Amino acid sequence: MAVTQAAAAKRPERDATGVEAVVRLPVGFADDASVLAGLRERRPAAVAALYDRFGAHVYWVLVRTLGTDRDVEDLVQETFITVVDRCDQVLDPSMLRSYIVSVAIRLARNEMRKRVFRRWIGLQDAPSLPEAAPHDAAAAEALRHTYRTLDRMNPDCRIAFVLRHVEGYGLAEAAALCGCSLATFKRRLRRADEHFERMAERDPVLRERMHGKDEDAR
Amino acid sequence: MKPRAPAERAGALIAEQLADRVMPGQVDQRHRLVEAAIGRKRSSRLRVSLGAAAVAIAVAGVFFAWSRQRAQDPVTFYVGESAQHGQLDERIAPGGEASLPIRFSDGSSLDLDPGARARVTGVTERGAVVLLEAGKARVDINPRENAQWKVLAGPYVVHVHGTSFDVRYEEPRDRLRIRMLSGAIQVFGPGFDAGVRVEGTEQWEHCSRCEKEESPQPTTPEPVPTLPDAHAPSSAHAHGPVDRNLSVPALSLSAAPAVTADWRTLLREGKRAEALRVAEQAGLDSVLASATADEHMALADAGRFEDNTRLANVVLSSLRSRFPASPQAASAAFLLGRMSESSSPDTAISWYTVYAREAPAGPLVAEAMGRRMILLERVGNSKAAQQAASQYLRRYPTGPYAGVARRVAQP
């Protein structure tokens, strides 16, 4: 019976002509405010709703930042456990998404530092980039070369690069996500851009890709 | 217009290639998180103890990690019978009439037929990524726990865990043919981003640039077991956006000749109009009462492709009613939205809202959010449209509707 009721709740009502007119949405954690309230009450369903709302985004932000899907699932878990533990710090529900991303970014930075240390003691990570479907071989190759270049970048500069150019955040918002001043963020971003441009010039694949005809400019 | 800087181009490339989509193991991860998050009630004292313990074992941990990593080095590979050490990204192609083997250190192998070209583009301790540029290869992956292999061919990605199969890729037409020998694989490609499972001794083919009359065609005369009903339709259409592949030949699955012309068989043979006629003659209610969720989806697709939106509506509504918790139910909401767009934009807006709620990380959520925003603007609800545009931009700043969203978001 419960299933039948749930199904009915999701189905649109029909008017006299049989055309769907109104959709009754299921009651639950419909917005960030209700999710946050549920987290503060330590309701398991709120944790599940939090994950459903932001899980995939956090996963892909981490993949795009780290350039690999290796161990990212663990970092996603750590991100959400931190958010659940510290949900009281989020006073404005509209900031929940930014808070989650800022936690993920901080963990990504720690992870990058660990990876530098691992490389230093001779534990080189094998590359493991997820492929887009449909697959584009040329783009995938350029992507691998891009991350090889980013791997040589300072973690703070790399995060600035990703937040601005990949995630598309504005300067002020990105600075807030990094927990630094706007001036500091701009300085990191400038360093990152200069570093990337310099390294891309030395890489034949990137040089061709980055200096080819810009479709936007045509 | 000013050309984009290299950093911006690189950012756009990453955003495009690694865009948000369904993450692997999402359901398991959610369960794990709920258990972990709710079960955690650590006191500050315990935290101090844990911190001290972490410091105490740090040195031992480094050595343990080092020895563990050494035991889990990425697989290596050798090309040819002379066991020449292979290099990542190096093109491998047989020189003469004989096939050329690529042997991996975990016991897996890939034999390239004459005329084939491939490159190993990545290795991990769990497997490798092989790019088949053209031609045919026999892939034999040693089944291991957590094995992770990928074969890339044109726009297709084949995920392999432990299995044997022949794969042929014809570059000019983007045609991929697979002949399974054992095990199971999952194929992703244009129009079936959610993946298609191919297993047993099935044969599978997809062509994204062929003329309609060229495909589908059985590829070999060998008898092949019939694919289970639930697989054929869902794999082809369950999650694909509505109009994108109307002119593209669908998946071709070799199957035993039909004995009775029931609607399922006709659908698998691509005879959509006939399948719809048979289903309606048999009584749609009774047909739907015995149909699986995938079969609902296939029948609805047939209805949409044959411009029988009334039937498609009935079938999708039945699907949502009978299988409310299934992933197909969310897809059905999206399709109902698409079909309602011109006749009833408000209904379409509601369905897109339902889809976004039921599948917040679903493969069509960007599409649903974008279309909802456009429809809200079209019906004159500019405040809601602005809100939808802001939501879209926050989530998909470089998405396909980002341009429209920026315009709509401006007050």
PDB file of N, CA and C in Angstrom, chain A residues 10 12 14 20 23 25 30 42 51-52 56-57 59-60 64 70 73-74 77 80-81 85 97 122-123 126-127 130-132 134-135 139 141 144 147-148 161 165 167 193 196 209-210 212-214 216, chain B residues 1 4 6-7 9-11 13-14 17-18 20-21 23-24 26 29-30 32-33 37 40 66 70 74 89 119 123-125 150 152 154-155 313 317 320 324 347 350-351 354 357-358 360-361 395 397:
ATOM      1  N   LYS A  10       3.659  10.648  -6.989  1.00  0.00           N
ATOM      2  CA  LYS A  10       4.553  11.120  -8.030  1.00  0.00           C
ATOM      3  C   LYS A  10       3.825  11.339  -9.358  1.00  0.00           C
ATOM      4  N   PRO A  12       1.210  12.723 -12.063  1.00  0.00           N
ATOM      5  CA  PRO A  12       0.420  13.927 -12.222  1.00  0.00           C
ATOM      6  C   PRO A  12      -1.066  13.601 -12.262  1.00  0.00           C
ATOM      7  N   ARG A  14      -4.861  13.996 -13.619  1.00  0.00           N
ATOM      8  CA  ARG A  14      -5.374  14.203 -14.977  1.00  0.00           C
ATOM      9  C   ARG A  14      -6.615  15.077 -14.915  1.00  0.00           C
ATOM     10  N   GLU A  20      -2.314  15.312 -18.238  1.00  0.00           N
ATOM     11  CA  GLU A  20      -1.728  15.569 -16.941  1.00  0.00           C
ATOM     12  C   GLU A  20      -1.700  17.067 -16.674  1.00  0.00           C
ATOM     13  N   VAL A  23       1.396  18.091 -10.883  1.00  0.00           N
ATOM     14  CA  VAL A  23       2.244  17.047 -10.320  1.00  0.00           C
ATOM     15  C   VAL A  23       2.387  17.292  -8.836  1.00  0.00           C
ATOM     16  N   LEU A  25       4.440  16.673  -5.802  1.00  0.00           N
ATOM     17  CA  LEU A  25       5.803  16.225  -5.573  1.00  0.00           C
ATOM     18  C   LEU A  25       5.899  15.480  -4.250  1.00  0.00           C
ATOM     19  N   ALA A  30      13.170  18.567   0.415  1.00  0.00           N
ATOM     20  CA  ALA A  30      12.961  19.210  -0.876  1.00  0.00           C
ATOM     21  C   ALA A  30      13.981  20.295  -1.161  1.00  0.00           C
ATOM     22  N   ARG A  42      20.453  14.748  13.079  1.00  0.00           N
ATOM     23  CA  ARG A  42      21.143  13.482  12.816  1.00  0.00           C
ATOM     24  C   ARG A  42      20.182  12.435  12.281  1.00  0.00           C
ATOM     25  N   TYR A  51      23.684  13.246   0.293  1.00  0.00           N
ATOM     26  CA  TYR A  51      24.533  12.545  -0.670  1.00  0.00           C
ATOM     27  C   TYR A  51      23.890  12.536  -2.064  1.00  0.00           C
ATOM     28  N   ASP A  52      22.581  12.312  -2.098  1.00  0.00           N
ATOM     29  CA  ASP A  52      21.902  12.297  -3.395  1.00  0.00           C
ATOM     30  C   ASP A  52      21.993  13.653  -4.096  1.00  0.00           C
ATOM     31  N   ALA A  56      27.377  13.261  -6.549  1.00  0.00           N
ATOM     32  CA  ALA A  56      28.007  13.178  -7.867  1.00  0.00           C
ATOM     33  C   ALA A  56      28.838  14.431  -8.141  1.00  0.00           C
ATOM     34  N   HIS A  57      28.316  15.584  -7.730  1.00  0.00           N
ATOM     35  CA  HIS A  57      29.059  16.825  -7.990  1.00  0.00           C
ATOM     36  C   HIS A  57      30.393  16.821  -7.230  1.00  0.00           C
ATOM     37  N   TYR A  59      32.049  14.253  -6.224  1.00  0.00           N
ATOM     38  CA  TYR A  59      32.916  13.241  -6.847  1.00  0.00           C
ATOM     39  C   TYR A  59      33.649  13.841  -8.058  1.00  0.00           C
ATOM     40  N   TRP A  60      32.868  14.503  -8.908  1.00  0.00           N
ATOM     41  CA  TRP A  60      33.480  15.016 -10.142  1.00  0.00           C
ATOM     42  C   TRP A  60      34.342  16.251  -9.888  1.00  0.00           C
ATOM     43  N   ARG A  64      38.093  16.189 -11.142  1.00  0.00           N
ATOM     44  CA  ARG A  64      38.630  17.268 -11.982  1.00  0.00           C
ATOM     45  C   ARG A  64      39.804  17.968 -11.293  1.00  0.00           C
ATOM     46  N   ARG A  70      41.360   7.696  -8.785  1.00  0.00           N
ATOM     47  CA  ARG A  70      41.945   6.807  -7.766  1.00  0.00           C
ATOM     48  C   ARG A  70      41.645   7.351  -6.364  1.00  0.00           C
ATOM     49  N   GLU A  73      36.570   7.977  -4.254  1.00  0.00           N
ATOM     50  CA  GLU A  73      35.367   7.589  -3.505  1.00  0.00           C
ATOM     51  C   GLU A  73      35.604   7.756  -2.002  1.00  0.00           C
ATOM     52  N   ASP A  74      36.811   7.444  -1.553  1.00  0.00           N
ATOM     53  CA  ASP A  74      37.113   7.624  -0.132  1.00  0.00           C
ATOM     54  C   ASP A  74      37.092   9.097   0.254  1.00  0.00           C
ATOM     55  N   GLN A  77      33.555  10.252   0.657  1.00  0.00           N
ATOM     56  CA  GLN A  77      33.050   9.849   1.971  1.00  0.00           C
ATOM     57  C   GLN A  77      33.565  10.794   3.051  1.00  0.00           C
ATOM     58  N   PHE A  80      31.793  14.163   3.040  1.00  0.00           N
ATOM     59  CA  PHE A  80      30.445  14.191   3.601  1.00  0.00           C
ATOM     60  C   PHE A  80      30.443  13.922   5.107  1.00  0.00           C
ATOM     61  N   ILE A  81      31.350  13.080   5.550  1.00  0.00           N
ATOM     62  CA  ILE A  81      31.418  12.841   7.002  1.00  0.00           C
ATOM     63  C   ILE A  81      31.813  14.136   7.711  1.00  0.00           C
ATOM     64  N   ASP A  85      29.500  16.085  10.368  1.00  0.00           N
ATOM     65  CA  ASP A  85      30.035  16.387  11.700  1.00  0.00           C
ATOM     66  C   ASP A  85      29.962  17.880  12.017  1.00  0.00           C
ATOM     67  N   ARG A  97      25.983  24.221  -0.300  1.00  0.00           N
ATOM     68  CA  ARG A  97      26.737  23.712  -1.450  1.00  0.00           C
ATOM     69  C   ARG A  97      28.180  24.228  -1.451  1.00  0.00           C
ATOM     70  N   GLY A 122      59.254   7.767  -3.806  1.00  0.00           N
ATOM     71  CA  GLY A 122      59.343   6.783  -4.884  1.00  0.00           C
ATOM     72  C   GLY A 122      58.098   5.975  -5.128  1.00  0.00           C
ATOM     73  N   LEU A 123      56.946   6.412  -4.591  1.00  0.00           N
ATOM     74  CA  LEU A 123      55.699   5.686  -4.829  1.00  0.00           C
ATOM     75  C   LEU A 123      54.881   6.426  -5.865  1.00  0.00           C
ATOM     76  N   ALA A 126      50.030   5.547 -10.649  1.00  0.00           N
ATOM     77  CA  ALA A 126      49.746   5.367 -12.073  1.00  0.00           C
ATOM     78  C   ALA A 126      48.560   6.256 -12.444  1.00  0.00           C
ATOM     79  N   PRO A 127      48.566   6.815 -13.642  1.00  0.00           N
ATOM     80  CA  PRO A 127      47.445   7.675 -14.031  1.00  0.00           C
ATOM     81  C   PRO A 127      46.163   6.871 -14.158  1.00  0.00           C
ATOM     82  N   PRO A 130      39.160   8.964 -15.691  1.00  0.00           N
ATOM     83  CA  PRO A 130      37.941   8.417 -16.280  1.00  0.00           C
ATOM     84  C   PRO A 130      37.731   8.974 -17.691  1.00  0.00           C
ATOM     85  N   GLU A 131      37.163   8.153 -18.552  1.00  0.00           N
ATOM     86  CA  GLU A 131      36.928   8.613 -19.917  1.00  0.00           C
ATOM     87  C   GLU A 131      35.506   9.111 -20.070  1.00  0.00           C
ATOM     88  N   ALA A 132      35.376  10.117 -20.898  1.00  0.00           N
ATOM     89  CA  ALA A 132      34.037  10.597 -21.217  1.00  0.00           C
ATOM     90  C   ALA A 132      33.403   9.643 -22.212  1.00  0.00           C
ATOM     91  N   PRO A 134      30.327   9.883 -25.117  1.00  0.00           N
ATOM     92  CA  PRO A 134      31.167   9.269 -26.124  1.00  0.00           C
ATOM     93  C   PRO A 134      32.644   9.672 -25.990  1.00  0.00           C
ATOM     94  N   HIS A 135      33.502   8.731 -26.344  1.00  0.00           N
ATOM     95  CA  HIS A 135      34.927   8.942 -26.185  1.00  0.00           C
ATOM     96  C   HIS A 135      35.486   9.732 -27.361  1.00  0.00           C
ATOM     97  N   ALA A 139      40.756  14.413 -27.616  1.00  0.00           N
ATOM     98  CA  ALA A 139      40.492  15.191 -26.395  1.00  0.00           C
ATOM     99  C   ALA A 139      41.049  14.469 -25.174  1.00  0.00           C
ATOM    100  N   GLU A 141      43.598  12.486 -25.060  1.00  0.00           N
ATOM    101  CA  GLU A 141      45.052  12.620 -25.039  1.00  0.00           C
ATOM    102  C   GLU A 141      45.445  14.015 -24.533  1.00  0.00           C
ATOM    103  N   ARG A 144      45.072  14.099 -20.804  1.00  0.00           N
ATOM    104  CA  ARG A 144      46.181  13.462 -20.090  1.00  0.00           C
ATOM    105  C   ARG A 144      47.386  14.400 -20.011  1.00  0.00           C
ATOM    106  N   TYR A 147      46.794  17.220 -17.487  1.00  0.00           N
ATOM    107  CA  TYR A 147      47.007  16.842 -16.090  1.00  0.00           C
ATOM    108  C   TYR A 147      48.478  16.568 -15.782  1.00  0.00           C
ATOM    109  N   ARG A 148      49.214  16.096 -16.766  1.00  0.00           N
ATOM    110  CA  ARG A 148      50.653  15.949 -16.535  1.00  0.00           C
ATOM    111  C   ARG A 148      51.266  17.311 -16.220  1.00  0.00           C
ATOM    112  N   PHE A 161      43.592  27.359 -10.271  1.00  0.00           N
ATOM    113  CA  PHE A 161      43.394  27.119 -11.704  1.00  0.00           C
ATOM    114  C   PHE A 161      42.081  26.358 -11.934  1.00  0.00           C
ATOM    115  N   HIS A 165      39.087  28.146 -13.871  1.00  0.00           N
ATOM    116  CA  HIS A 165      38.972  27.799 -15.289  1.00  0.00           C
ATOM    117  C   HIS A 165      38.141  26.547 -15.549  1.00  0.00           C
ATOM    118  N   GLU A 167      35.906  24.886 -12.925  1.00  0.00           N
ATOM    119  CA  GLU A 167      34.611  24.954 -12.238  1.00  0.00           C
ATOM    120  C   GLU A 167      33.874  26.254 -12.543  1.00  0.00           C
ATOM    121  N   ASP A 193      48.396  30.333 -14.171  1.00  0.00           N
ATOM    122  CA  ASP A 193      48.234  30.587 -15.613  1.00  0.00           C
ATOM    123  C   ASP A 193      49.584  30.677 -16.310  1.00  0.00           C
ATOM    124  N   PHE A 196      51.172  27.258 -16.421  1.00  0.00           N
ATOM    125  CA  PHE A 196      50.529  26.374 -17.408  1.00  0.00           C
ATOM    126  C   PHE A 196      50.930  26.773 -18.829  1.00  0.00           C
ATOM    127  N   ARG A 209      46.916  21.949 -29.371  1.00  0.00           N
ATOM    128  CA  ARG A 209      45.525  22.064 -28.910  1.00  0.00           C
ATOM    129  C   ARG A 209      45.208  23.477 -28.414  1.00  0.00           C
ATOM    130  N   MET A 210      46.149  24.061 -27.674  1.00  0.00           N
ATOM    131  CA  MET A 210      45.868  25.348 -27.034  1.00  0.00           C
ATOM    132  C   MET A 210      46.035  26.531 -27.979  1.00  0.00           C
ATOM    133  N   GLY A 212      45.499  26.197 -31.384  1.00  0.00           N
ATOM    134  CA  GLY A 212      44.775  25.977 -32.632  1.00  0.00           C
ATOM    135  C   GLY A 212      43.749  27.062 -32.805  1.00  0.00           C
ATOM    136  N   LYS A 213      42.970  26.942 -33.869  1.00  0.00           N
ATOM    137  CA  LYS A 213      41.952  27.960 -34.126  1.00  0.00           C
ATOM    138  C   LYS A 213      40.929  27.939 -33.000  1.00  0.00           C
ATOM    139  N   ASP A 214      40.632  29.093 -32.485  1.00  0.00           N
ATOM    140  CA  ASP A 214      39.645  29.207 -31.413  1.00  0.00           C
ATOM    141  C   ASP A 214      38.272  29.395 -32.031  1.00  0.00           C
ATOM    142  N   ASP A 216      35.575  30.001 -30.691  1.00  0.00           N
ATOM    143  CA  ASP A 216      34.827  31.118 -30.126  1.00  0.00           C
ATOM    144  C   ASP A 216      35.206  32.452 -30.769  1.00  0.00           C
TER     145      ASP A 216
ATOM    146  N   MET B   1      36.319  38.837 -31.526  1.00  0.00           N
ATOM    147  CA  MET B   1      36.339  38.390 -30.120  1.00  0.00           C
ATOM    148  C   MET B   1      37.759  37.922 -29.751  1.00  0.00           C
ATOM    149  N   ARG B   4      40.712  32.793 -26.624  1.00  0.00           N
ATOM    150  CA  ARG B   4      40.843  32.364 -25.229  1.00  0.00           C
ATOM    151  C   ARG B   4      42.281  31.995 -24.906  1.00  0.00           C
ATOM    152  N   PRO B   6      45.413  29.885 -23.177  1.00  0.00           N
ATOM    153  CA  PRO B   6      45.596  28.431 -23.041  1.00  0.00           C
ATOM    154  C   PRO B   6      44.985  27.872 -21.770  1.00  0.00           C
ATOM    155  N   ALA B   7      45.133  28.622 -20.648  1.00  0.00           N
ATOM    156  CA  ALA B   7      44.588  28.115 -19.382  1.00  0.00           C
ATOM    157  C   ALA B   7      43.071  27.971 -19.466  1.00  0.00           C
ATOM    158  N   ARG B   9      41.333  27.505 -22.199  1.00  0.00           N
ATOM    159  CA  ARG B   9      41.032  26.386 -23.105  1.00  0.00           C
ATOM    160  C   ARG B   9      41.192  25.057 -22.387  1.00  0.00           C
ATOM    161  N   ALA B  10      42.267  24.967 -21.588  1.00  0.00           N
ATOM    162  CA  ALA B  10      42.499  23.721 -20.846  1.00  0.00           C
ATOM    163  C   ALA B  10      41.369  23.483 -19.855  1.00  0.00           C
ATOM    164  N   GLY B  11      40.949  24.548 -19.191  1.00  0.00           N
ATOM    165  CA  GLY B  11      39.844  24.431 -18.234  1.00  0.00           C
ATOM    166  C   GLY B  11      38.571  23.960 -18.912  1.00  0.00           C
ATOM    167  N   LEU B  13      38.383  22.246 -21.635  1.00  0.00           N
ATOM    168  CA  LEU B  13      38.569  20.847 -22.038  1.00  0.00           C
ATOM    169  C   LEU B  13      38.277  19.908 -20.862  1.00  0.00           C
ATOM    170  N   ILE B  14      38.823  20.246 -19.687  1.00  0.00           N
ATOM    171  CA  ILE B  14      38.587  19.398 -18.507  1.00  0.00           C
ATOM    172  C   ILE B  14      37.097  19.383 -18.171  1.00  0.00           C
ATOM    173  N   GLN B  17      35.279  17.182 -20.763  1.00  0.00           N
ATOM    174  CA  GLN B  17      35.586  15.748 -20.740  1.00  0.00           C
ATOM    175  C   GLN B  17      35.219  15.075 -19.418  1.00  0.00           C
ATOM    176  N   LEU B  18      35.284  15.853 -18.328  1.00  0.00           N
ATOM    177  CA  LEU B  18      35.014  15.264 -17.009  1.00  0.00           C
ATOM    178  C   LEU B  18      33.801  15.934 -16.378  1.00  0.00           C
ATOM    179  N   ASP B  20      30.078  16.576 -14.794  1.00  0.00           N
ATOM    180  CA  ASP B  20      29.307  15.826 -13.795  1.00  0.00           C
ATOM    181  C   ASP B  20      28.448  14.776 -14.482  1.00  0.00           C
ATOM    182  N   ARG B  21      28.499  13.579 -14.000  1.00  0.00           N
ATOM    183  CA  ARG B  21      27.561  12.546 -14.423  1.00  0.00           C
ATOM    184  C   ARG B  21      27.433  11.549 -13.274  1.00  0.00           C
ATOM    185  N   MET B  23      28.089   8.959 -10.662  1.00  0.00           N
ATOM    186  CA  MET B  23      29.363   8.462 -10.168  1.00  0.00           C
ATOM    187  C   MET B  23      29.277   6.953  -9.966  1.00  0.00           C
ATOM    188  N   PRO B  24      30.396   6.260 -10.088  1.00  0.00           N
ATOM    189  CA  PRO B  24      30.354   4.816  -9.933  1.00  0.00           C
ATOM    190  C   PRO B  24      29.993   4.404  -8.510  1.00  0.00           C
ATOM    191  N   GLN B  26      27.261   4.569  -6.752  1.00  0.00           N
ATOM    192  CA  GLN B  26      26.603   5.618  -5.983  1.00  0.00           C
ATOM    193  C   GLN B  26      25.740   5.065  -4.842  1.00  0.00           C
ATOM    194  N   GLN B  29      27.861   3.643  -2.038  1.00  0.00           N
ATOM    195  CA  GLN B  29      28.525   4.741  -1.348  1.00  0.00           C
ATOM    196  C   GLN B  29      27.575   5.444  -0.399  1.00  0.00           C
ATOM    197  N   ARG B  30      26.333   5.600  -0.832  1.00  0.00           N
ATOM    198  CA  ARG B  30      25.354   6.279   0.016  1.00  0.00           C
ATOM    199  C   ARG B  30      25.110   5.481   1.296  1.00  0.00           C
ATOM    200  N   ARG B  32      27.120   3.390   2.673  1.00  0.00           N
ATOM    201  CA  ARG B  32      28.344   3.443   3.473  1.00  0.00           C
ATOM    202  C   ARG B  32      28.408   4.759   4.246  1.00  0.00           C
ATOM    203  N   LEU B  33      28.032   5.828   3.550  1.00  0.00           N
ATOM    204  CA  LEU B  33      28.096   7.141   4.189  1.00  0.00           C
ATOM    205  C   LEU B  33      27.102   7.231   5.345  1.00  0.00           C
ATOM    206  N   ALA B  37      28.347   8.061   8.928  1.00  0.00           N
ATOM    207  CA  ALA B  37      28.040   9.377   9.493  1.00  0.00           C
ATOM    208  C   ALA B  37      27.207   9.256  10.763  1.00  0.00           C
ATOM    209  N   ARG B  40      29.053   7.766  13.877  1.00  0.00           N
ATOM    210  CA  ARG B  40      30.203   8.490  14.432  1.00  0.00           C
ATOM    211  C   ARG B  40      29.772   9.378  15.590  1.00  0.00           C
ATOM    212  N   TRP B  66      54.804   1.695   1.444  1.00  0.00           N
ATOM    213  CA  TRP B  66      55.823   1.495   0.428  1.00  0.00           C
ATOM    214  C   TRP B  66      55.838   0.026  -0.036  1.00  0.00           C
ATOM    215  N   ARG B  70      54.617  -1.449  -3.609  1.00  0.00           N
ATOM    216  CA  ARG B  70      55.513  -2.239  -4.440  1.00  0.00           C
ATOM    217  C   ARG B  70      54.821  -3.533  -4.889  1.00  0.00           C
ATOM    218  N   PRO B  74      51.721  -0.900 -10.980  1.00  0.00           N
ATOM    219  CA  PRO B  74      50.894  -0.955 -12.185  1.00  0.00           C
ATOM    220  C   PRO B  74      51.322  -2.113 -13.086  1.00  0.00           C
ATOM    221  N   ASP B  89      51.262   5.101 -24.709  1.00  0.00           N
ATOM    222  CA  ASP B  89      50.930   6.028 -25.806  1.00  0.00           C
ATOM    223  C   ASP B  89      51.634   5.702 -27.131  1.00  0.00           C
ATOM    224  N   ARG B 119      46.887   1.583 -28.967  1.00  0.00           N
ATOM    225  CA  ARG B 119      47.866   2.176 -28.058  1.00  0.00           C
ATOM    226  C   ARG B 119      47.429   1.874 -26.629  1.00  0.00           C
ATOM    227  N   VAL B 123      48.034   2.681 -17.400  1.00  0.00           N
ATOM    228  CA  VAL B 123      48.089   1.429 -16.636  1.00  0.00           C
ATOM    229  C   VAL B 123      47.898   1.737 -15.158  1.00  0.00           C
ATOM    230  N   THR B 124      47.225   0.847 -14.471  1.00  0.00           N
ATOM    231  CA  THR B 124      47.108   0.936 -13.012  1.00  0.00           C
ATOM    232  C   THR B 124      47.445  -0.453 -12.470  1.00  0.00           C
ATOM    233  N   GLU B 125      47.398  -0.584 -11.141  1.00  0.00           N
ATOM    234  CA  GLU B 125      47.643  -1.926 -10.597  1.00  0.00           C
ATOM    235  C   GLU B 125      46.461  -2.847 -10.856  1.00  0.00           C
ATOM    236  N   LYS B 150      39.785  -0.938 -19.577  1.00  0.00           N
ATOM    237  CA  LYS B 150      38.925  -0.207 -20.506  1.00  0.00           C
ATOM    238  C   LYS B 150      39.508  -0.322 -21.899  1.00  0.00           C
ATOM    239  N   LEU B 152      39.014   1.584 -25.436  1.00  0.00           N
ATOM    240  CA  LEU B 152      38.408   2.752 -26.072  1.00  0.00           C
ATOM    241  C   LEU B 152      38.468   2.549 -27.577  1.00  0.00           C
ATOM    242  N   GLY B 154      37.024   4.786 -30.903  1.00  0.00           N
ATOM    243  CA  GLY B 154      36.207   5.902 -31.391  1.00  0.00           C
ATOM    244  C   GLY B 154      35.414   6.498 -30.244  1.00  0.00           C
ATOM    245  N   PRO B 155      34.101   6.642 -30.414  1.00  0.00           N
ATOM    246  CA  PRO B 155      33.306   7.252 -29.342  1.00  0.00           C
ATOM    247  C   PRO B 155      32.883   6.255 -28.268  1.00  0.00           C
ATOM    248  N   ASN B 313       2.606   8.085 -23.900  1.00  0.00           N
ATOM    249  CA  ASN B 313       2.167   8.661 -22.627  1.00  0.00           C
ATOM    250  C   ASN B 313       1.600   7.596 -21.698  1.00  0.00           C
ATOM    251  N   SER B 317       3.344   6.432 -18.226  1.00  0.00           N
ATOM    252  CA  SER B 317       2.583   6.585 -16.980  1.00  0.00           C
ATOM    253  C   SER B 317       2.463   5.242 -16.268  1.00  0.00           C
ATOM    254  N   ARG B 320       5.740   4.448 -14.525  1.00  0.00           N
ATOM    255  CA  ARG B 320       5.920   5.167 -13.263  1.00  0.00           C
ATOM    256  C   ARG B 320       5.020   4.614 -12.168  1.00  0.00           C
ATOM    257  N   PRO B 324       7.703   2.481  -9.492  1.00  0.00           N
ATOM    258  CA  PRO B 324       7.982   3.860  -9.051  1.00  0.00           C
ATOM    259  C   PRO B 324       9.399   4.075  -8.538  1.00  0.00           C
ATOM    260  N   THR B 347       2.944  21.425 -17.723  1.00  0.00           N
ATOM    261  CA  THR B 347       3.099  20.007 -17.379  1.00  0.00           C
ATOM    262  C   THR B 347       4.554  19.576 -17.562  1.00  0.00           C
ATOM    263  N   SER B 350       6.641  20.644 -14.727  1.00  0.00           N
ATOM    264  CA  SER B 350       6.437  19.779 -13.555  1.00  0.00           C
ATOM    265  C   SER B 350       7.200  18.471 -13.700  1.00  0.00           C
ATOM    266  N   TRP B 351       7.158  17.901 -14.903  1.00  0.00           N
ATOM    267  CA  TRP B 351       7.856  16.616 -15.094  1.00  0.00           C
ATOM    268  C   TRP B 351       9.361  16.779 -14.969  1.00  0.00           C
ATOM    269  N   VAL B 354      10.142  16.875 -11.429  1.00  0.00           N
ATOM    270  CA  VAL B 354      10.088  15.518 -10.861  1.00  0.00           C
ATOM    271  C   VAL B 354      11.379  14.765 -11.196  1.00  0.00           C
ATOM    272  N   ARG B 357      14.279  15.866  -9.116  1.00  0.00           N
ATOM    273  CA  ARG B 357      14.178  15.431  -7.719  1.00  0.00           C
ATOM    274  C   ARG B 357      14.467  13.935  -7.598  1.00  0.00           C
ATOM    275  N   GLU B 358      13.937  13.166  -8.541  1.00  0.00           N
ATOM    276  CA  GLU B 358      14.083  11.713  -8.432  1.00  0.00           C
ATOM    277  C   GLU B 358      15.468  11.241  -8.853  1.00  0.00           C
ATOM    278  N   PRO B 360      18.676  13.271  -8.929  1.00  0.00           N
ATOM    279  CA  PRO B 360      19.472  14.498  -8.842  1.00  0.00           C
ATOM    280  C   PRO B 360      20.859  14.376  -9.463  1.00  0.00           C
ATOM    281  N   ALA B 361      21.320  13.136  -9.605  1.00  0.00           N
ATOM    282  CA  ALA B 361      22.615  12.954 -10.272  1.00  0.00           C
ATOM    283  C   ALA B 361      22.424  12.152 -11.548  1.00  0.00           C
ATOM    284  N   ARG B 395      25.504  24.879 -11.072  1.00  0.00           N
ATOM    285  CA  ARG B 395      25.833  23.468 -11.227  1.00  0.00           C
ATOM    286  C   ARG B 395      26.560  23.164 -12.533  1.00  0.00           C
ATOM    287  N   PRO B 397      28.293  25.515 -14.970  1.00  0.00           N
ATOM    288  CA  PRO B 397      28.701  26.826 -15.494  1.00  0.00           C
ATOM    289  C   PRO B 397      29.130  26.787 -16.956  1.00  0.00           C
TER     290      PRO B 397
END
